[in-house]
Coordinates of N, CA and C and ligand atoms in Angstrom, one line a residue:
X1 N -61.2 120.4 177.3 CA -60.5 121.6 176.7 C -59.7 122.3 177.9
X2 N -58.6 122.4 177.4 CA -57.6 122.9 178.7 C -56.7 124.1 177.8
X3 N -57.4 125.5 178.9 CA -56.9 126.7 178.1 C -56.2 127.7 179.3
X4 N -54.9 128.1 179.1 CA -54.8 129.1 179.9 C -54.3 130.5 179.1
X5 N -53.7 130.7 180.5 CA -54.0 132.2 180.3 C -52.4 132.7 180.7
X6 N -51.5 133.6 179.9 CA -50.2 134.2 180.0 C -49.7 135.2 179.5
X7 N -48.6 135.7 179.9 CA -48.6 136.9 179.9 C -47.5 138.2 180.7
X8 N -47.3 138.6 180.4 CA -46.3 139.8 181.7 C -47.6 140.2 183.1
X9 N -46.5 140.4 184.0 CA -47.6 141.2 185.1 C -48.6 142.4 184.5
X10 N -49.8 142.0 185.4 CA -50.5 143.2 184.9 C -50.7 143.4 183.3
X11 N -50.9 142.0 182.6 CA -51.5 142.4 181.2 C -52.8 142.2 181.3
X12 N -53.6 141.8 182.3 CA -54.9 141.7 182.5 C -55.4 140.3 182.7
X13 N -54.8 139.0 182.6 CA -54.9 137.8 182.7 C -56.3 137.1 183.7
X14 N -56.2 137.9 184.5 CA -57.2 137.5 186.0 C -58.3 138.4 185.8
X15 N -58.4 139.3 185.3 CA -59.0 140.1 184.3 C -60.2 139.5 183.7
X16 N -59.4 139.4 182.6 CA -60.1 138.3 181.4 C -60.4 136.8 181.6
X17 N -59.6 136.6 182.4 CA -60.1 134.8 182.7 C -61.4 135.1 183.2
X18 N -62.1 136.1 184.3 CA -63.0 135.9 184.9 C -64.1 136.2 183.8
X19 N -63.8 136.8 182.6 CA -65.0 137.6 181.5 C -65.0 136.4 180.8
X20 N -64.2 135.1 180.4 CA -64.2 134.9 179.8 C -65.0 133.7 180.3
X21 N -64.6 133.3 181.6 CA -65.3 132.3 182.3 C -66.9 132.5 182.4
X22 N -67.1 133.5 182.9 CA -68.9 134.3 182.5 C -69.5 133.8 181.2
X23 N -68.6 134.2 180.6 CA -69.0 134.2 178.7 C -69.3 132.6 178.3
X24 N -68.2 131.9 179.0 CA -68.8 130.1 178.6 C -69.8 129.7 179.4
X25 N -69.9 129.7 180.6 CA -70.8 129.7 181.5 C -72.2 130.0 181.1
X26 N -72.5 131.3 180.5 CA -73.4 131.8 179.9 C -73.9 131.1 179.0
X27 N -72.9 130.7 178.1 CA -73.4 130.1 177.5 C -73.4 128.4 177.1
X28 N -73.3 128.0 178.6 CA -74.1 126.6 179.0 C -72.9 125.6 178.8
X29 N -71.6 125.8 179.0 CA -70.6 125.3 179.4 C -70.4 124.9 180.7
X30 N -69.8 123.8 181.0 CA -69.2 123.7 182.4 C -67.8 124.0 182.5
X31 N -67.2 124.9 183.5 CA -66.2 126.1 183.3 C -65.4 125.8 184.8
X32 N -63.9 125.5 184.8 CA -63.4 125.6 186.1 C -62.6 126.7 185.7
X33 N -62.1 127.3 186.6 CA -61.1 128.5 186.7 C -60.3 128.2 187.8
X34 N -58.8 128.3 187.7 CA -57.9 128.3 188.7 C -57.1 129.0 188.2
X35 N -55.9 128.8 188.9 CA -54.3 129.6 188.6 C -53.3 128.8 189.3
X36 N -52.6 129.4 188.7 CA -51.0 128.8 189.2 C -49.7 130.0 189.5
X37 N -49.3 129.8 190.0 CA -49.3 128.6 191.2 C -50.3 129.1 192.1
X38 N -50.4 127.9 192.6 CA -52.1 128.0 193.7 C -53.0 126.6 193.3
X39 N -54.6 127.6 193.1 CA -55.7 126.3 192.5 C -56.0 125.3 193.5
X40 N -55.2 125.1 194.7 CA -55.3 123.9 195.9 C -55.0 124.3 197.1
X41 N -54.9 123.7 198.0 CA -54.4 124.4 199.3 C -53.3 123.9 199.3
X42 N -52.8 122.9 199.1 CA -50.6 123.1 198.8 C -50.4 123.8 198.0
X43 N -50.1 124.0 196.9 CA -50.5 124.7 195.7 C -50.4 126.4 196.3
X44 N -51.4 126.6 196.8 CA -51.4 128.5 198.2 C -50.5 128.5 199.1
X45 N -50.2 127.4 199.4 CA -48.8 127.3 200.3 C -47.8 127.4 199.4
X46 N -47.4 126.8 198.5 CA -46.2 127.3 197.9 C -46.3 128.9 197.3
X47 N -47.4 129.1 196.7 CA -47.8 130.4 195.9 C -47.3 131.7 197.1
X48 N -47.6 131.4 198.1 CA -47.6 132.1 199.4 C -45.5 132.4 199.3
X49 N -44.8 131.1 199.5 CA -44.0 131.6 199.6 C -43.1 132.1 198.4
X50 N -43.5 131.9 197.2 CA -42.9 132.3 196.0 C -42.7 133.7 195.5
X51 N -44.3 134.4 196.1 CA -44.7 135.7 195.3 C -44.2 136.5 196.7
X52 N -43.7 136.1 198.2 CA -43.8 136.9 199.0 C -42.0 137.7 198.9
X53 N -42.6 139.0 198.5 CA -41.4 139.9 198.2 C -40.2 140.0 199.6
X54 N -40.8 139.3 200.9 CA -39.8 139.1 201.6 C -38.8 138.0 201.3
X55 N -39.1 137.3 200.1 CA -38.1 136.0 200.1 C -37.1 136.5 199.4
X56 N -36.1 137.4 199.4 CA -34.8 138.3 198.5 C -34.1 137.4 198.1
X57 N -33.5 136.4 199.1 CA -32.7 135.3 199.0 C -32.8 134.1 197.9
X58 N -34.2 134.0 197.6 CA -34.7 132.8 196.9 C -33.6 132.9 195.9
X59 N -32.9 131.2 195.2 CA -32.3 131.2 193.9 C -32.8 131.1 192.9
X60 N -32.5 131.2 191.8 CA -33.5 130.6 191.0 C -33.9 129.5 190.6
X61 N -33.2 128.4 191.2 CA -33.3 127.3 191.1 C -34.5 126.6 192.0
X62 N -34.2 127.6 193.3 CA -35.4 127.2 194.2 C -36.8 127.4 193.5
X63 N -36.9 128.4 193.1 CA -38.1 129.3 192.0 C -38.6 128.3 191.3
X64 N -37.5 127.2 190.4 CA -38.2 126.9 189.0 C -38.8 125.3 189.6
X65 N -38.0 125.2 191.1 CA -38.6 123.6 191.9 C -39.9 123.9 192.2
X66 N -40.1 124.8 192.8 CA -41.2 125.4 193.9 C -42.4 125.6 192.7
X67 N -42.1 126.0 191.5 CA -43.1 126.4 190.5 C -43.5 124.6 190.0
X68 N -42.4 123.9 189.8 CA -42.6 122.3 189.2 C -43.3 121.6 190.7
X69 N -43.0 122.0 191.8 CA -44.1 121.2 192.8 C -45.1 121.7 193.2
X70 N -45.9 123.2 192.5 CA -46.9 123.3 192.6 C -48.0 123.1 191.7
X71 N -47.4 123.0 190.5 CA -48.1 122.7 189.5 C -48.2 120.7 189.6
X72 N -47.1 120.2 190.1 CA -47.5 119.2 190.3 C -49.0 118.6 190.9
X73 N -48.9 119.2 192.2 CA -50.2 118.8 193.4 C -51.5 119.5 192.3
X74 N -51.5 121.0 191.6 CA -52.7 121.3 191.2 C -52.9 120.6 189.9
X75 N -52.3 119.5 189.1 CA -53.1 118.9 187.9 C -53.7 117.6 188.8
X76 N -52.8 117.2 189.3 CA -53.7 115.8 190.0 C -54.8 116.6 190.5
X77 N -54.8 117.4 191.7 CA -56.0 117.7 192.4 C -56.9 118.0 191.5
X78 N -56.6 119.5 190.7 CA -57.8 119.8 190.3 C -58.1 120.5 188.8
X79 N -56.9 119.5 187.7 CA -57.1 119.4 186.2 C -57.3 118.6 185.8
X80 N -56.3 117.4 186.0 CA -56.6 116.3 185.4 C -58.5 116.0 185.6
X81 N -59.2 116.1 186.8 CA -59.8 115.3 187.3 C -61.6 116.7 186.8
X82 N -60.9 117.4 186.5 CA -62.3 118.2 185.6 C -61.9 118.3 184.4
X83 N -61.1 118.0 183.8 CA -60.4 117.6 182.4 C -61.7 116.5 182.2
X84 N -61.2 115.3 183.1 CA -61.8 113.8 183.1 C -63.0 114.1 182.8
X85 N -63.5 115.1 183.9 CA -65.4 115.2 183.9 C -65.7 116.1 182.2
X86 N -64.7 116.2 181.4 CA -65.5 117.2 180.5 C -65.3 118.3 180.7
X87 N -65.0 119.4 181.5 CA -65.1 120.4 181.8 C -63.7 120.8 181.3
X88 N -64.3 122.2 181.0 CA -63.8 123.7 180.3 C -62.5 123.7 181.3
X89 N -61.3 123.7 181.9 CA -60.6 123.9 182.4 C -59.5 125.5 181.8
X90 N -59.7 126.6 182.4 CA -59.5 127.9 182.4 C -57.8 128.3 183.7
X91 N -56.8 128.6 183.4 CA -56.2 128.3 184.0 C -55.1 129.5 184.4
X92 N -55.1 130.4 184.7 CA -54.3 131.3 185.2 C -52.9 131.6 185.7
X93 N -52.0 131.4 184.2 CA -50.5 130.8 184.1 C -50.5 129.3 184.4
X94 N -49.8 128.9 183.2 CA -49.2 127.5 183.7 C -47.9 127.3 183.2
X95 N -47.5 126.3 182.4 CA -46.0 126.0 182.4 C -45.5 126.8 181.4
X96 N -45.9 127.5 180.5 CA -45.6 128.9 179.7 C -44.7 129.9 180.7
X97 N -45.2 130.3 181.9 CA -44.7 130.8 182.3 C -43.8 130.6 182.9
X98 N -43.1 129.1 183.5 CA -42.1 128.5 183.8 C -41.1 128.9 182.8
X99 N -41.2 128.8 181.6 CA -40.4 128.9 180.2 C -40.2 130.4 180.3
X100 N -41.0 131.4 180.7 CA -41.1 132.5 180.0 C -39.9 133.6 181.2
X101 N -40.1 133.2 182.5 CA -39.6 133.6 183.6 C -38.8 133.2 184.2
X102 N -38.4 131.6 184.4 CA -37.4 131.1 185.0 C -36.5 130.4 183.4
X103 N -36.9 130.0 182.4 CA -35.7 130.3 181.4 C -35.5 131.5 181.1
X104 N -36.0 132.8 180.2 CA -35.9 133.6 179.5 C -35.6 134.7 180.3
X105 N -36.2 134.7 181.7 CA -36.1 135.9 182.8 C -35.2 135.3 183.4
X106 N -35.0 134.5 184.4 CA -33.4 134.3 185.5 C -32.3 133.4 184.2
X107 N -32.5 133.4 183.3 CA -31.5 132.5 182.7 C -31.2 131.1 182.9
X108 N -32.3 130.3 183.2 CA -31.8 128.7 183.7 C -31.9 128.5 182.3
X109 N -31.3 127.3 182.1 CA -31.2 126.5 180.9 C -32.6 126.2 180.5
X110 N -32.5 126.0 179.1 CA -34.2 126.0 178.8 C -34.5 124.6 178.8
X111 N -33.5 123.6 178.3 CA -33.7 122.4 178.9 C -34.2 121.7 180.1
X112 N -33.3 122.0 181.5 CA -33.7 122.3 182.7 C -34.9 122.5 182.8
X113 N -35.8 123.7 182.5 CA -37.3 123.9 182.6 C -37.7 122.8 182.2
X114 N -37.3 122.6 180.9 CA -38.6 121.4 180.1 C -38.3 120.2 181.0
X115 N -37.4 119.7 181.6 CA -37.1 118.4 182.3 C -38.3 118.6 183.7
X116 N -38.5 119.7 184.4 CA -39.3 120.3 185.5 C -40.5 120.1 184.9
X117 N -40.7 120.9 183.8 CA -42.1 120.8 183.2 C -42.5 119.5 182.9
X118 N -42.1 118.7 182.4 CA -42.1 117.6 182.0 C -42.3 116.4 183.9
X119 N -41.8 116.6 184.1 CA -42.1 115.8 185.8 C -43.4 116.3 186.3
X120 N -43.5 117.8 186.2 CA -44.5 118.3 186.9 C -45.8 117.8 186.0
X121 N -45.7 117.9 184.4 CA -47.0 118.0 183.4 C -47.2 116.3 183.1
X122 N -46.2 115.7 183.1 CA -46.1 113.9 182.5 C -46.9 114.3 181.8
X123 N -46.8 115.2 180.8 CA -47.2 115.1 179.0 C -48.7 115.9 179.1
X124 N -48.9 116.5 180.2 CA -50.6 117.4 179.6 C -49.7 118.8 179.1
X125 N -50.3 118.6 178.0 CA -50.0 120.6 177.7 C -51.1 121.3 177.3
X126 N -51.3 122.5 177.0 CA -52.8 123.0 176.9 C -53.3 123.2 175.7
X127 N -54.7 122.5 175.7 CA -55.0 123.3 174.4 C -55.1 124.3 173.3
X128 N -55.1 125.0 174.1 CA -54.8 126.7 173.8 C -54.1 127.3 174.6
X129 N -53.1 128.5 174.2 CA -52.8 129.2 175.1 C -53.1 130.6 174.8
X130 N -53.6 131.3 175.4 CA -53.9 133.1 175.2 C -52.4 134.1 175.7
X131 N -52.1 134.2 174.6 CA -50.6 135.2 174.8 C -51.4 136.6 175.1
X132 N -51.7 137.6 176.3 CA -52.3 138.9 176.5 C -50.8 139.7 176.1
X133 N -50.8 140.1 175.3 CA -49.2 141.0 175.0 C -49.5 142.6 175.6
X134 N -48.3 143.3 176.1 CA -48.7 144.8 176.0 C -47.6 144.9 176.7
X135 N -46.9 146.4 176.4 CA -45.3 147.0 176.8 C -45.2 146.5 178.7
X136 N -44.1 146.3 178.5 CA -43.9 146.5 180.1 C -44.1 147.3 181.2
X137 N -44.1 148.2 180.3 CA -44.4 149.5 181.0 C -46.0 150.0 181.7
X138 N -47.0 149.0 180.5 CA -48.0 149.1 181.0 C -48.3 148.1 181.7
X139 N -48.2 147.5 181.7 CA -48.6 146.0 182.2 C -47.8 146.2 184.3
X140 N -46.8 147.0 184.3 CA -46.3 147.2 185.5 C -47.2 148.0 186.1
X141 N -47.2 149.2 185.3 CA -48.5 150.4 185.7 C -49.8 150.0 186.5
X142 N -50.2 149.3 185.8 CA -51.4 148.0 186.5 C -51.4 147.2 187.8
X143 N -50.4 146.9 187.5 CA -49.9 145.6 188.4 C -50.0 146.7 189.8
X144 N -48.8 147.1 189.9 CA -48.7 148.2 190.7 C -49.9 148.9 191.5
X145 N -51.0 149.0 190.4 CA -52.3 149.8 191.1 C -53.5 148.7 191.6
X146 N -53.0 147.6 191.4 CA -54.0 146.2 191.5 C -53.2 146.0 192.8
X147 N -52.1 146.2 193.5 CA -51.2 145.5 194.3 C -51.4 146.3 195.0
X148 N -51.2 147.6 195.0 CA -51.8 148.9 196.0 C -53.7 148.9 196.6
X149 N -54.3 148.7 195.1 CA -55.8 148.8 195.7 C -55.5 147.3 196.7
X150 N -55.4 146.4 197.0 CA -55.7 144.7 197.4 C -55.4 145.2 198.8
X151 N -56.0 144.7 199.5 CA -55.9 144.4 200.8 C -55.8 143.2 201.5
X152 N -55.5 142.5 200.1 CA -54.8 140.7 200.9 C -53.4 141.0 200.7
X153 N -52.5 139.7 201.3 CA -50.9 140.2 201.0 C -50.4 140.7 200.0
X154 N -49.2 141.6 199.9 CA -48.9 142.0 198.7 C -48.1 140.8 197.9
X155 N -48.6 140.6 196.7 CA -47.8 139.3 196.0 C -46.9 140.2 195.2
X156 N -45.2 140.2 195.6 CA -45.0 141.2 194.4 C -43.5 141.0 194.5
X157 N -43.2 140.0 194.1 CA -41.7 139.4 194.4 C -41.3 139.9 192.9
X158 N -42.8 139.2 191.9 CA -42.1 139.6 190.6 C -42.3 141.0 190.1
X159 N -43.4 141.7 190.5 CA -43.7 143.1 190.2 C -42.0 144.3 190.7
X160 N -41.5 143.8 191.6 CA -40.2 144.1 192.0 C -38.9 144.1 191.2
X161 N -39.2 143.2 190.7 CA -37.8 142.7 189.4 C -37.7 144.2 188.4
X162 N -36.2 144.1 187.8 CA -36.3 145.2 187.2 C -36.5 145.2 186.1
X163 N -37.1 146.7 185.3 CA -37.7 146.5 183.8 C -37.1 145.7 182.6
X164 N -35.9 145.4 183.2 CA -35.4 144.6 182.0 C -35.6 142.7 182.0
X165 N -35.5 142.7 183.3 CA -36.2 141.3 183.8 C -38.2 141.2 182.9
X166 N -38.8 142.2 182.9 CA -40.1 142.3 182.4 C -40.0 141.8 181.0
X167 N -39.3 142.7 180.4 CA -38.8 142.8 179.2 C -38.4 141.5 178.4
X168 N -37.5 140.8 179.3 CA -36.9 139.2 178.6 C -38.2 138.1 178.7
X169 N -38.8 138.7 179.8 CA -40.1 137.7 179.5 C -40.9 137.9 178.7
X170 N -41.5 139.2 178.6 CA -42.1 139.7 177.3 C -42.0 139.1 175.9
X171 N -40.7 139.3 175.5 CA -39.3 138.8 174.7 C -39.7 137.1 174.8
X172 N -39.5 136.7 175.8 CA -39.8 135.1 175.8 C -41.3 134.4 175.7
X173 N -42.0 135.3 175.9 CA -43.7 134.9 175.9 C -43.6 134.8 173.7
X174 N -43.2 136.2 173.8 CA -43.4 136.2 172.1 C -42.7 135.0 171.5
X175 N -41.3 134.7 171.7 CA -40.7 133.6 170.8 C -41.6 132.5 171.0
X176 N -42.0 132.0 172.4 CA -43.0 130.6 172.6 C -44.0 131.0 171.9
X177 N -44.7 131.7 171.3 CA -45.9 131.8 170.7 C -45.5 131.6 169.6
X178 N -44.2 132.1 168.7 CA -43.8 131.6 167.7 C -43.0 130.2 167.3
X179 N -43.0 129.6 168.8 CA -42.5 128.1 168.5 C -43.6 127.2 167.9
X180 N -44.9 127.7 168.6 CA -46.0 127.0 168.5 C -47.4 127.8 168.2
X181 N -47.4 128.2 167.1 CA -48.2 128.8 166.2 C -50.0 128.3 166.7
X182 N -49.8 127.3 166.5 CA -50.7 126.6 166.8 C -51.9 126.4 168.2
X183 N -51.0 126.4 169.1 CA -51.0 126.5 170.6 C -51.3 128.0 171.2
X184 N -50.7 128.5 170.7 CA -50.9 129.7 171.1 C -51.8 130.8 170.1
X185 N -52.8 131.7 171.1 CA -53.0 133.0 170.2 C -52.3 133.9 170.8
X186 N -51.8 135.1 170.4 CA -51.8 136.7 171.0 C -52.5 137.6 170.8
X187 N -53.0 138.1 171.7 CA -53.8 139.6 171.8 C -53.2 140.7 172.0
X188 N -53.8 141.7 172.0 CA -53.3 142.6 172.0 C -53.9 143.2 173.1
X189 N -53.3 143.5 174.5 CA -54.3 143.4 175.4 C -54.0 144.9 175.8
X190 N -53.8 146.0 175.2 CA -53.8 147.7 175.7 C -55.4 148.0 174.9
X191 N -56.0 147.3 175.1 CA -57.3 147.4 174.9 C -58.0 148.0 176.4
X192 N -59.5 148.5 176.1 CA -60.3 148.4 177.3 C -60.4 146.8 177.8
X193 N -60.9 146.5 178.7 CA -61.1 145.3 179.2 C -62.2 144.3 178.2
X194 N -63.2 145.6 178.2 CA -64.5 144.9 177.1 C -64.0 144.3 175.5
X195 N -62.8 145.9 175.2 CA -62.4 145.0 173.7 C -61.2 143.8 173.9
X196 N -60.8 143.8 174.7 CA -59.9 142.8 174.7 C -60.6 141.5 175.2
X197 N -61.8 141.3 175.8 CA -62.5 140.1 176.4 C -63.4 140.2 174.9
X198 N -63.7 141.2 174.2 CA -64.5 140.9 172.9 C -63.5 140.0 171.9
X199 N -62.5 139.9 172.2 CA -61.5 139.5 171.0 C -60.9 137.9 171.5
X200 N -61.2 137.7 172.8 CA -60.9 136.7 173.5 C -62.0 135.7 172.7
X201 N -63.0 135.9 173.2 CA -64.6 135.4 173.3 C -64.4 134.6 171.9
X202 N -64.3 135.6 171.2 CA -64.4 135.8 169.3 C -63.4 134.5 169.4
X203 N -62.2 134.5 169.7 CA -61.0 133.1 169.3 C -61.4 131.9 169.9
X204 N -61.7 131.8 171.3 CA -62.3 131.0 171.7 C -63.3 130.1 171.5
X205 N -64.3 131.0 171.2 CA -65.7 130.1 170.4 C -65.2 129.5 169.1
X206 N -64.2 130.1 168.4 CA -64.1 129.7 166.8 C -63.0 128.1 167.2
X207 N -62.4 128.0 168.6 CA -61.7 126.8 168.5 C -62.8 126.3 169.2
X208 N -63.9 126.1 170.1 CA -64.6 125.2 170.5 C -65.6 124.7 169.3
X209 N -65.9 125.7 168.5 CA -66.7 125.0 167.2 C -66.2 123.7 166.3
X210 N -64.3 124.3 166.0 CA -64.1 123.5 165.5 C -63.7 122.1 166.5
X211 N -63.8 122.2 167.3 CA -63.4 120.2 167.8 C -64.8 119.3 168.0
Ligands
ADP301 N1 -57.5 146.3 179.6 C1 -57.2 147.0 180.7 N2 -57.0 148.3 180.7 C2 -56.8 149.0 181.9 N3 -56.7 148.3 183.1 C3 -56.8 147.0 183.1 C4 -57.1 146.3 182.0 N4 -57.2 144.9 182.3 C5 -57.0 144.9 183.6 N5 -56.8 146.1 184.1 C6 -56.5 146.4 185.5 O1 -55.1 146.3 185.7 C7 -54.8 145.6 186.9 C8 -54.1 144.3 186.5 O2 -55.0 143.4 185.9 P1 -55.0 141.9 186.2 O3 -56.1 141.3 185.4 O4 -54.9 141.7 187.6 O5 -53.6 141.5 185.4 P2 -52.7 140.2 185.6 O6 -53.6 139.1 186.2 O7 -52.3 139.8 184.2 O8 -51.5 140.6 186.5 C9 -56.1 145.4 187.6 O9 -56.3 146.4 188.6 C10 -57.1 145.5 186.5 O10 -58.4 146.0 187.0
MG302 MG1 -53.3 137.9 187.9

């Protein structure tokens, strides 16, 4: 079972992956957790240069390669191969967000993406996807105060963009959740942390019962 996790900055994603990871765990699952871009040590090398708000210059074209060869190295390394073993595979953005920020946010062709996604994924898509929804406004609020408390680099190339850039991804998270009903849930994540990881928990178990 391969589930991730998407969303605007600061809807709580890393959040909830970790409550949610506990919650299977607990209850006698085998659970990997990663993210994207990252999950590997090439993978943190690209992640490193993508999120670093010194890159001004990046195009978007670079953005949507750099996102398709990181996600590359992290399903060989380390999805496919806990996929294989059975395991819970928990994933912190994946190719949703390619769709949601480099088509819907910089404007690349949405075809373009899928041709990227498509080289980078050779056909895995995820079992589930968890849409965390909540205004831009909040979701930056956060971001912003998670970016300030951290005392590792600041990742904030996209926390930078302006509100209307937030906005078309927002806007784009929602239409992909209505392309694929199925694939996707949405929450409603201006919850506490506890009710929105109570409402996760709740959808989750109801699709691992049924397979
Ligand atoms: N439901 C919530 N209500 C208020 N603050 C939250 C909530 N969920 C997460 N946060 C806080 O907001 C910040 C961003 O959350 P995070 O999980 O890092 O979001 P994301 O990974 O989607 O960017 C963190 O400081 C986190 O502690
Ligand atoms: Mg996060």
């Amino acid at each position: 079972m391969f589930i991730t996790f998407e969303g605007i900055e600061g809807c709580g994603k890393s959040t909830q992956i970790r409550l949610l990871a506990q919650a299977l765990t607990t209850a006698g699952h085998r659970v990997v957790l990663t993210r994207e871009p990252g999950g590997c040590p090439i993978g943190d090398q690209v992640r490193a240069v993508l999120l670093d708000a010194g890159n001004r210059t990046m195009v978007a074209m670079t953005e949507l390669l750099l996102y398709g060869a990181a996600r590359a190295q992290h399903l060989a390394e380390v999805v496919r191969p806990a996929l294989a073993q059975g395991q819970i595979v928990l994933c912190d953005r994946f190719s949703d967000a390619t769709r949601a920020y480099q088509a819907f946010g910089r404007g690349i062709d949405r075809q373009l993406v899928e041709q990227v996604n498509l080289l980078a994924c050779q056909g895995l898509a995820p079992d589930s996807t968890l849409l965390l929804d909540c205004p831009v406004e909040t979701g930056l609020t956060r971001a912003r105060q998670r970016i300030d408390a951290s005392s590792g680099p600041r990742e904030e190339r996209f926390e930078l963009e302006a509100l209307e850039f937030h906005q078309r991804v927002r806007d784009g998270y929602l239409a992909l959740a209505a392309e694929e009903p199925h694939r996707f849930v949405t929450f409603d994540a201006t919850g506490t942390p506890t009710q929105v990881a109570a409402r996760i928990a709740a959808a989750v178990t109801r699709r691992l019962d049924a397979r």
